[in-house]
Short mmCIF file of C-alpha atoms in Angstrom, two decimals:
data_model
loop_
_atom_site.label_atom_id
_atom_site.label_comp_id
_atom_site.label_asym_id
_atom_site.label_seq_id
_atom_site.Cartn_x
_atom_site.Cartn_y
_atom_site.Cartn_z
CA UNK A 1 -21.76 32.43 78.46
CA UNK A 2 -21.82 31.59 82.13
CA UNK A 3 -25.12 32.25 83.85
CA UNK A 4 -27.15 31.42 86.86
CA UNK A 5 -30.90 31.38 86.44
CA UNK A 6 -34.11 30.49 88.23
CA UNK A 7 -37.01 28.36 87.01
CA UNK A 8 -39.94 30.27 88.54
CA UNK A 9 -40.31 34.01 88.96
CA UNK A 10 -43.06 33.77 91.63
CA UNK A 11 -43.89 31.10 94.18
CA UNK A 12 -46.98 31.19 96.45
CA UNK A 13 -46.93 28.99 99.52
CA UNK A 14 -49.36 28.48 102.37
CA UNK A 15 -48.05 29.60 105.73
CA UNK A 16 -46.64 26.61 107.57
CA UNK A 17 -45.91 24.62 104.43
CA UNK A 18 -42.43 23.97 103.07
CA UNK A 19 -41.08 26.06 100.18
CA UNK A 20 -38.71 24.90 97.48
CA UNK A 21 -36.97 27.43 95.26
CA UNK A 22 -34.97 26.14 92.32
CA UNK A 23 -31.99 27.44 90.41
CA UNK A 24 -30.04 26.24 87.38
CA UNK A 25 -26.47 27.15 86.60
CA UNK A 26 -24.54 26.66 83.40
CA UNK A 27 -20.88 26.78 84.43
CA UNK A 28 -19.92 23.25 85.37
CA UNK A 29 -16.66 24.57 86.82
CA UNK A 30 -18.49 26.56 89.48
CA UNK A 31 -17.68 25.31 92.94
CA UNK A 32 -19.28 27.75 95.33
CA UNK A 33 -22.93 28.79 95.53
CA UNK A 34 -24.88 31.12 97.76
CA UNK A 35 -28.53 31.83 98.43
CA UNK A 36 -29.58 35.37 99.29
CA UNK A 37 -32.85 36.79 100.54
CA UNK A 38 -33.85 40.32 99.59
CA UNK A 39 -36.75 41.98 101.33
CA UNK A 40 -38.43 45.01 99.85
CA UNK A 41 -36.29 48.12 100.22
CA UNK A 42 -33.30 46.24 101.60
CA UNK A 43 -30.05 44.84 100.32
CA UNK A 44 -29.54 41.08 99.83
CA UNK A 45 -28.99 39.05 102.97
CA UNK A 46 -26.90 35.88 103.07
CA UNK A 47 -28.93 32.76 103.87
CA UNK A 48 -26.76 29.75 103.24
CA UNK A 49 -23.92 28.62 101.01
CA UNK A 50 -22.60 25.34 99.67
CA UNK A 51 -19.40 24.17 98.07
CA UNK A 52 -19.35 21.78 95.15
CA UNK A 53 -17.81 18.98 97.21
CA UNK A 54 -21.11 18.78 99.10
CA UNK A 55 -24.60 17.87 97.93
CA UNK A 56 -26.54 19.08 100.93
CA UNK A 57 -26.15 21.64 103.66
CA UNK A 58 -28.58 22.54 106.41
CA UNK A 59 -29.12 25.70 108.38
CA UNK A 60 -31.86 26.92 110.62
CA UNK A 61 -35.09 26.00 108.77
CA UNK A 62 -33.23 26.09 105.45
CA UNK A 63 -31.56 23.41 103.40
CA UNK A 64 -29.60 23.82 100.19
CA UNK A 65 -29.28 20.91 97.79
CA UNK A 66 -26.76 20.76 94.98
CA UNK A 67 -26.99 18.38 92.05
CA UNK A 68 -23.85 18.79 89.99
CA UNK A 69 -24.91 16.20 87.44
CA UNK A 70 -27.75 18.39 86.19
CA UNK A 71 -26.28 21.67 87.45
CA UNK A 72 -29.19 22.37 89.72
CA UNK A 73 -29.44 24.10 93.06
CA UNK A 74 -32.43 24.34 95.37
CA UNK A 75 -33.34 26.11 98.58
CA UNK A 76 -35.81 24.48 100.90
CA UNK A 77 -37.49 26.52 103.62
CA UNK A 78 -39.29 24.54 106.29
CA UNK A 79 -42.51 25.71 107.94
CA UNK A 80 -42.71 28.91 105.92
CA UNK A 81 -43.52 32.03 107.92
CA UNK A 82 -44.80 35.47 106.84
CA UNK A 83 -41.30 36.86 107.44
CA UNK A 84 -40.01 34.60 104.69
CA UNK A 85 -41.75 36.74 102.08
CA UNK A 86 -38.99 38.13 99.90
CA UNK A 87 -37.15 37.67 96.63
CA UNK A 88 -34.64 34.84 96.75
CA UNK A 89 -31.53 34.79 94.60
CA UNK A 90 -29.01 32.10 93.93
CA UNK A 91 -25.53 33.25 93.04
CA UNK A 92 -22.24 31.65 92.16
CA UNK A 93 -18.74 32.93 92.61
CA UNK A 94 -16.72 32.88 89.45
CA UNK A 95 -12.99 32.23 89.16
CA UNK A 96 -12.33 35.88 90.11
CA UNK A 97 -14.42 35.46 93.29
CA UNK A 98 -17.10 37.75 91.90
CA UNK A 99 -20.79 37.03 92.33
CA UNK A 100 -22.91 36.09 89.33
CA UNK A 101 -26.61 36.31 90.16
CA UNK A 102 -29.80 34.84 88.83
CA UNK A 103 -32.96 36.88 88.25
CA UNK A 104 -34.66 35.92 91.52
CA UNK A 105 -37.83 34.19 92.70
CA UNK A 106 -40.45 36.09 94.62
CA UNK A 107 -41.83 34.04 97.50
CA UNK A 108 -45.36 34.93 98.59
CA UNK A 109 -46.77 33.52 101.82
CA UNK A 110 -50.50 32.97 101.91
CA UNK A 111 -52.14 33.22 105.36
CA UNK B 1 -28.05 45.27 110.28
CA UNK B 2 -24.90 44.48 108.27
CA UNK B 3 -22.82 47.50 109.27
CA UNK B 4 -22.61 48.57 105.64
CA UNK B 5 -24.15 51.97 105.03
CA UNK B 6 -24.87 53.69 101.75
CA UNK B 7 -25.75 57.27 101.00
CA UNK B 8 -27.94 58.73 99.82
CA UNK B 9 -30.83 56.27 100.02
CA UNK B 10 -32.69 57.87 97.15
CA UNK B 11 -31.57 60.21 94.40
CA UNK B 12 -33.11 61.79 91.32
CA UNK B 13 -30.85 63.06 88.55
CA UNK B 14 -31.32 64.42 85.07
CA UNK B 15 -29.97 62.66 82.00
CA UNK B 16 -26.43 63.84 81.24
CA UNK B 17 -25.61 64.72 84.84
CA UNK B 18 -23.00 63.08 87.04
CA UNK B 19 -23.63 61.27 90.32
CA UNK B 20 -21.52 60.04 93.24
CA UNK B 21 -22.75 57.29 95.51
CA UNK B 22 -21.04 56.45 98.78
CA UNK B 23 -20.50 53.31 100.78
CA UNK B 24 -19.12 52.83 104.24
CA UNK B 25 -17.90 49.27 104.67
CA UNK B 26 -18.26 47.12 107.74
CA UNK B 27 -15.53 47.66 110.31
CA UNK B 28 -12.42 45.69 109.42
CA UNK B 29 -13.51 44.88 105.87
CA UNK B 30 -10.98 45.77 103.17
CA UNK B 31 -12.95 44.75 100.09
CA UNK B 32 -15.89 46.57 98.54
CA UNK B 33 -17.97 45.50 95.55
CA UNK B 34 -20.57 47.52 93.69
CA UNK B 35 -23.64 46.12 91.93
CA UNK B 36 -26.40 47.55 89.78
CA UNK B 37 -29.85 46.03 90.26
CA UNK B 38 -32.53 46.94 87.75
CA UNK B 39 -36.14 46.51 88.82
CA UNK B 40 -37.16 42.85 88.88
CA UNK B 41 -33.67 41.58 88.11
CA UNK B 42 -30.70 40.22 89.94
CA UNK B 43 -27.72 42.41 90.76
CA UNK B 44 -25.07 42.90 88.08
CA UNK B 45 -21.44 43.20 89.14
CA UNK B 46 -19.90 46.60 88.35
CA UNK B 47 -16.46 46.41 90.00
CA UNK B 48 -14.62 45.49 93.12
CA UNK B 49 -11.98 47.27 95.18
CA UNK B 50 -9.45 45.54 97.38
CA UNK B 51 -7.11 47.62 99.53
CA UNK B 52 -7.75 50.76 97.45
CA UNK B 53 -7.15 49.15 94.06
CA UNK B 54 -9.66 47.94 91.49
CA UNK B 55 -9.71 44.17 91.47
CA UNK B 56 -12.09 43.15 88.75
CA UNK B 57 -14.70 44.86 86.64
CA UNK B 58 -17.96 43.77 85.08
CA UNK B 59 -19.40 44.70 81.72
CA UNK B 60 -19.95 48.41 82.40
CA UNK B 61 -18.69 51.37 80.34
CA UNK B 62 -15.85 53.63 81.53
CA UNK B 63 -18.31 56.31 82.64
CA UNK B 64 -18.80 54.06 85.67
CA UNK B 65 -15.79 54.63 87.88
CA UNK B 66 -14.95 54.08 91.50
CA UNK B 67 -12.62 54.78 94.32
CA UNK B 68 -11.69 53.19 97.62
CA UNK B 69 -10.24 55.26 100.41
CA UNK B 70 -7.62 54.33 103.04
CA UNK B 71 -10.42 53.65 105.55
CA UNK B 72 -11.88 51.25 102.92
CA UNK B 73 -15.00 53.29 102.32
CA UNK B 74 -15.84 53.63 98.64
CA UNK B 75 -17.46 55.79 96.03
CA UNK B 76 -19.19 54.93 92.77
CA UNK B 77 -19.22 57.69 90.17
CA UNK B 78 -21.36 57.67 87.08
CA UNK B 79 -20.86 60.32 84.39
CA UNK B 80 -23.20 61.31 81.57
CA UNK B 81 -26.19 59.61 83.15
CA UNK B 82 -28.58 57.75 80.90
CA UNK B 83 -32.18 56.78 81.56
CA UNK B 84 -31.15 53.11 81.72
CA UNK B 85 -28.88 53.90 84.65
CA UNK B 86 -31.99 54.09 86.82
CA UNK B 87 -31.58 51.24 89.29
CA UNK B 88 -30.78 50.22 92.84
CA UNK B 89 -27.04 50.43 93.42
CA UNK B 90 -25.75 48.02 96.01
CA UNK B 91 -22.48 48.03 97.86
CA UNK B 92 -21.11 44.95 99.60
CA UNK B 93 -18.11 44.68 101.87
CA UNK B 94 -16.10 41.64 102.82
CA UNK B 95 -12.84 40.70 104.46
CA UNK B 96 -10.45 39.65 101.74
CA UNK B 97 -11.03 37.97 98.40
CA UNK B 98 -11.51 34.33 99.34
CA UNK B 99 -14.07 32.28 97.46
CA UNK B 100 -16.14 31.54 100.52
CA UNK B 101 -15.77 35.01 102.00
CA UNK B 102 -19.19 36.31 102.95
CA UNK B 103 -20.27 39.63 101.48
CA UNK B 104 -22.43 41.98 103.55
CA UNK B 105 -24.72 44.30 101.64
CA UNK B 106 -25.91 47.80 102.35
CA UNK B 107 -29.51 48.82 101.83
CA UNK B 108 -28.71 50.34 98.47
CA UNK B 109 -29.13 53.71 96.78
CA UNK B 110 -32.16 54.05 94.53
CA UNK B 111 -31.12 56.21 91.56
CA UNK B 112 -33.74 57.58 89.21
CA UNK B 113 -32.62 59.30 86.02
CA UNK B 114 -35.22 61.49 84.34
#
């Protein structure tokens, strides 16, 4: 069936370094993807999105890359800060505009 | 803050009981979606309401039901609670059903079934 999944459940990064969180999706027809950040005790927060007609999109300190050939999505966070500690989810919108989520990657920032 | 509020924030219920969770959508948003998030997992889509009508449902049994009111606030009702229903229940509101429409999430209701 259709699914969105993540390669690594936990990622530890030194403060100040760049973080890369990866995601694989299986539905080649998907054309809209979103990254969310979920801090402990809070609901998911939109970070950045990308449509399938793009391969890269940049925001403030974040970049999303999309490789449709291998159905891979990544989130890059530049100069990681303690406030970046959270669980990060990739999600896709299906043909009914409903979100299908991966399991999440926990990002830990080491001081 | 997203402007989406959920109540209560925490709840403990006994197996077999019924529960009602509430969501107040962001001002102007006419679409509400509900998700179940088990510990350590991603959210799972339960159903969506658009202008007071159900507009899509995930793989959840009929004992999960919902309602959207004229002011676009929403309720999630779960009957005959089971232990596996213990989870964080998230509500998200958005304006319309477009593919790139951003969804804003509440802080969730943590339901524990004992």
